[in-house]
Every structure is written in structure tokens, then in C-alpha cells.
Tab-separated table of C-alpha atoms in Angstrom:
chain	number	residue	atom	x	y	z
A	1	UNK	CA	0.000	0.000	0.000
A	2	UNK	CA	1.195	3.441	-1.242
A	3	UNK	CA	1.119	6.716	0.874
A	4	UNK	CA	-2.320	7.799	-0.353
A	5	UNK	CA	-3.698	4.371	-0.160
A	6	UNK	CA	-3.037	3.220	-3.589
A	7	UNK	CA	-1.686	-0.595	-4.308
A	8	UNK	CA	1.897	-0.512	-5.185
A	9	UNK	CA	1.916	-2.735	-8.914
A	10	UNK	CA	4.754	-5.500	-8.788
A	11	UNK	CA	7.022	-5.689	-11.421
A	12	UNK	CA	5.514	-8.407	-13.389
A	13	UNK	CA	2.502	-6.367	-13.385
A	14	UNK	CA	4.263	-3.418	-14.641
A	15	UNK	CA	5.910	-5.779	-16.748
A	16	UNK	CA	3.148	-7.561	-18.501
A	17	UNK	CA	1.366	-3.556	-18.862
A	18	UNK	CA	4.578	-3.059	-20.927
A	19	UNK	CA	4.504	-5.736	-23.065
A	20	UNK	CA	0.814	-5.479	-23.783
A	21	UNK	CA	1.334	-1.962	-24.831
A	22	UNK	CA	4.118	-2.933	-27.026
A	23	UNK	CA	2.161	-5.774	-28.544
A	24	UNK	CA	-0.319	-3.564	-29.052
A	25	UNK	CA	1.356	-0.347	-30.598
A	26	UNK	CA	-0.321	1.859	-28.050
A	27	UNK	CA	1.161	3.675	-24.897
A	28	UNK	CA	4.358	5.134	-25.048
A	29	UNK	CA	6.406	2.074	-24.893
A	30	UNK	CA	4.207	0.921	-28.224
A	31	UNK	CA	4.808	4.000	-30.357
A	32	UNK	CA	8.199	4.038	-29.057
A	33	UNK	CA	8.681	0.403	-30.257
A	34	UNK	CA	6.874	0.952	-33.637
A	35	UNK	CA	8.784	4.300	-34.535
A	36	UNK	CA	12.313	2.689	-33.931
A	37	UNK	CA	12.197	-0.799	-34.968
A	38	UNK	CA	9.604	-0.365	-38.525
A	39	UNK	CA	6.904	-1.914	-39.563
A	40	UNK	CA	8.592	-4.887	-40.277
A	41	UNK	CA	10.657	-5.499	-37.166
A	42	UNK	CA	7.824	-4.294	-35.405
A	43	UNK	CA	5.461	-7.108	-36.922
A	44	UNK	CA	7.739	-9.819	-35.719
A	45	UNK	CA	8.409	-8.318	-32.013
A	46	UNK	CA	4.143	-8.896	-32.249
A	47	UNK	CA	4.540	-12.196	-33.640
A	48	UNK	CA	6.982	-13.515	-30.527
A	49	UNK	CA	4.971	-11.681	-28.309
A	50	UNK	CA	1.750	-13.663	-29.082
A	51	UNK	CA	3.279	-16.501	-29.147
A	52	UNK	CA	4.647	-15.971	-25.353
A	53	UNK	CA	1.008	-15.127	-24.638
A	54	UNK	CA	-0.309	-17.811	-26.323
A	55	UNK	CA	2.197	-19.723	-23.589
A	56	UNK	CA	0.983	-18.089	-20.749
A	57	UNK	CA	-2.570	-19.179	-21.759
A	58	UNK	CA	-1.551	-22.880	-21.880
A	59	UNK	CA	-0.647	-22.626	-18.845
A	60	UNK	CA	-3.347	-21.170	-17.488
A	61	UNK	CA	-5.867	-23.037	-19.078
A	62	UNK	CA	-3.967	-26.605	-17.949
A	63	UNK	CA	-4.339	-25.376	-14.361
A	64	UNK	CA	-8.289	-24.770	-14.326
A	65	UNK	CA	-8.084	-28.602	-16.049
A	66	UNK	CA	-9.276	-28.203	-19.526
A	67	UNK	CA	-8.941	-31.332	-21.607
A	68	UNK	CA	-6.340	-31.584	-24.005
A	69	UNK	CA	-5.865	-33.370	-27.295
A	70	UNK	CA	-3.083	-36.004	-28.225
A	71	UNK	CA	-1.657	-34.923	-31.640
A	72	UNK	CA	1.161	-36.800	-33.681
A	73	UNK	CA	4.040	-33.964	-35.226
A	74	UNK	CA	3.811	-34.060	-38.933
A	75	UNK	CA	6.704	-31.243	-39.200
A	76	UNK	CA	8.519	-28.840	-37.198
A	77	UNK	CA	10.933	-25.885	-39.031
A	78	UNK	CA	12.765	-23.154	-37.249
A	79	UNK	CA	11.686	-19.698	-37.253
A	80	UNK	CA	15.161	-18.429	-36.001
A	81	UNK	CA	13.032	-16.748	-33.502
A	82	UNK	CA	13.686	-16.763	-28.999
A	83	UNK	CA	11.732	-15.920	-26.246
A	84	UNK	CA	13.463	-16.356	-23.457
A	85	UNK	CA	16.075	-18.525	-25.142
A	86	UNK	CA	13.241	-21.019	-26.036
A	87	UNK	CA	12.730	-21.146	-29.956
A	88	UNK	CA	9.558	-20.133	-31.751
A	89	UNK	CA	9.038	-22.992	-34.456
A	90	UNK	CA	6.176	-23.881	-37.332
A	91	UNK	CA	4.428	-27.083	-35.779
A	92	UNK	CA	2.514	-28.883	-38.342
A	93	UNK	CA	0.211	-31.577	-35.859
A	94	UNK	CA	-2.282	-34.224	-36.884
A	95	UNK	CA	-4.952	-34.288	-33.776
A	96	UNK	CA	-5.761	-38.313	-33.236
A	97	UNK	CA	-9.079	-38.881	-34.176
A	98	UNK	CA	-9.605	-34.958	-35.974
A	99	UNK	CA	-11.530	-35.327	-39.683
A	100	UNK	CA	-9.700	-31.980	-40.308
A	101	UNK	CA	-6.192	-32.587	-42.198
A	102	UNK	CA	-3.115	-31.485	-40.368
A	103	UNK	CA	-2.576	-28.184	-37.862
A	104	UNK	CA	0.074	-25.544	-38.291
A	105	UNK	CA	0.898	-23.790	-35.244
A	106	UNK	CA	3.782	-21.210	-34.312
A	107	UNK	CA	4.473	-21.845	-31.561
A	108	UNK	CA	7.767	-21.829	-28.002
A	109	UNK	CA	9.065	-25.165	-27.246
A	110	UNK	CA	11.225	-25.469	-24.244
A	111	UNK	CA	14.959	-25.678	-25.488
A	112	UNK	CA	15.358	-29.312	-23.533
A	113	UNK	CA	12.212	-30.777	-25.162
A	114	UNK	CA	12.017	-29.816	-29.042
A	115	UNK	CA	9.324	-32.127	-30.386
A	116	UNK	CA	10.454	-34.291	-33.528
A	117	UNK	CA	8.856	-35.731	-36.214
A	118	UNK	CA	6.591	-38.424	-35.006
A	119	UNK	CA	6.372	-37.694	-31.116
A	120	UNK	CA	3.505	-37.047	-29.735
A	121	UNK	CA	2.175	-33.875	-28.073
A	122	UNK	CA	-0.978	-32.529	-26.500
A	123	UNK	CA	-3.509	-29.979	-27.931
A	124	UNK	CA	-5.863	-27.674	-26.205
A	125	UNK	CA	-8.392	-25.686	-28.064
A	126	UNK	CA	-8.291	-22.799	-28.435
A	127	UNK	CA	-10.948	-20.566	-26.830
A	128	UNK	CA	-9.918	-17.355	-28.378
A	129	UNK	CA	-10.646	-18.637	-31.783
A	130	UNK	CA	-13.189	-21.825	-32.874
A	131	UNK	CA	-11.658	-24.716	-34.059
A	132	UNK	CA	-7.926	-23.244	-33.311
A	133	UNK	CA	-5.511	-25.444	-31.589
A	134	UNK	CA	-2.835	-24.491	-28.839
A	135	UNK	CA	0.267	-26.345	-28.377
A	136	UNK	CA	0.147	-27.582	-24.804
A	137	UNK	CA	3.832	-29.489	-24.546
A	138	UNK	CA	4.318	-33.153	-24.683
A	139	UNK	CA	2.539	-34.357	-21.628
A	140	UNK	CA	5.893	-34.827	-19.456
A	141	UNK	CA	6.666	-32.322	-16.628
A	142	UNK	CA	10.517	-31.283	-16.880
């Protein structure tokens, strides 16, 4: 608690305010971020920034228990891409049991656990966006 009564944010919170606003092009840390960088740096700073979202989502969503989805990797390429040292690839995933033909997904991978072709990983869906997919790991707890 502040002087005048106010909550004192942590700095995750202030954190996480910053990197929506950057994701977002708005604030000053967005306009900032878009002047500097261009519209094409700018696109891919959004890009890894969804997909760390997208992340903390999983995560969430695994905790409240939502079901998830066994898929079989079709194809994983590179993206030359980090967040937090962990590399952003292109997924391609066949769900077990989908009609629908094959996924593509961008998605982190933990460094230690890079999926290959063939392995099996879990799904959630997504519940941003019917009929999307979120990668959700391979099941096994590093």
C-alpha cells in the first residue's frame, strides 16, 4: 500500500502492462517500439509476443483442467526466432481422431524438449478462436 492508499503494482505487473502496450502499438512504450524498430521489425516483435502469450494461456488453461488433445508432429521448421532462449518454431500436428487434415501452429518449445517428427504432443483448443488449436507441450513435466 502506497502513501495515499493506492496498491503498489509489482514488477511483473508493470511488466506484462509493458509488453501489452508494445504488442499492441499503443502507450508510449508501443509507439516508441513501432517508430524505432519499422513496420517490419515491429510485426515480428508482435509475432513472438503472441506466441509468449499464447504460452501463458496454456498454462493457465492446464491449471483450471481443460482437456487436451493427443496430436502426432507431422513437421517442425525453425523460425530463427527466442523468447526467453526457447525457440519459436512452425508445428505442423495431426490431432488423433480430428476429420480436419493437419494443424500448423507457431508456436515456443522449451529448449530441452524440441518435439520431432513423429512424437507425440498434447492440444488444447483454443478458446480465443473456434476450431484453433494451442500447443500444450508433450505431456511430461521437466
Amino acid at each position: 500500500m502506497g502513501i495515499f492508499g493506492k496498491r503498489r503494482r509489482s514488477r511483473e505487473e508493470r511488466a506484462a502492462e509493458i509488453a501489452g502496450q508494445v504488442a499492441g502499438g499503443k502507450g508510449f512504450y508501443g509507439r516508441a517500439t513501432r517508430a524505432f524498430l519499422g513496420s517490419e521489425d515491429f510485426a515480428e516483435v508482435q509475432q513472438s509476443l503472441g506466441a509468449y502469450n499464447s504460452a501463458v494461456n496454456v498454462q493457465q488453461l492446464l491449471a483450471m483442467g481443460v482437456p487436451t488433445i493427443p496430436a502426432v508432429v507431422v513437421s517442425i521448421g525453425d523460425t530463427g526466432k527466442l523468447v526467453n532462449f526457447d525457440p519459436v518454431v512452425d508445428l505442423v500436428v495431426q490431432p488423433s481422431g480430428a476429420t480436419t487434415g493437419p494443424v500448423a501452429l507457431r508456436t515456443i518449445v522449451s529448449k530441452l524438449r524440441i518435439p520431432r517428427t513423429g512424437d507425440q504432443v498434447l492440444l488444447i483448443a483454443d478458446p480465443a478462436r473456434p476450431g484453433g488449436y494451442l500447443y500444450a507441450g508433450d505431456g511430461v513435466t521437466p
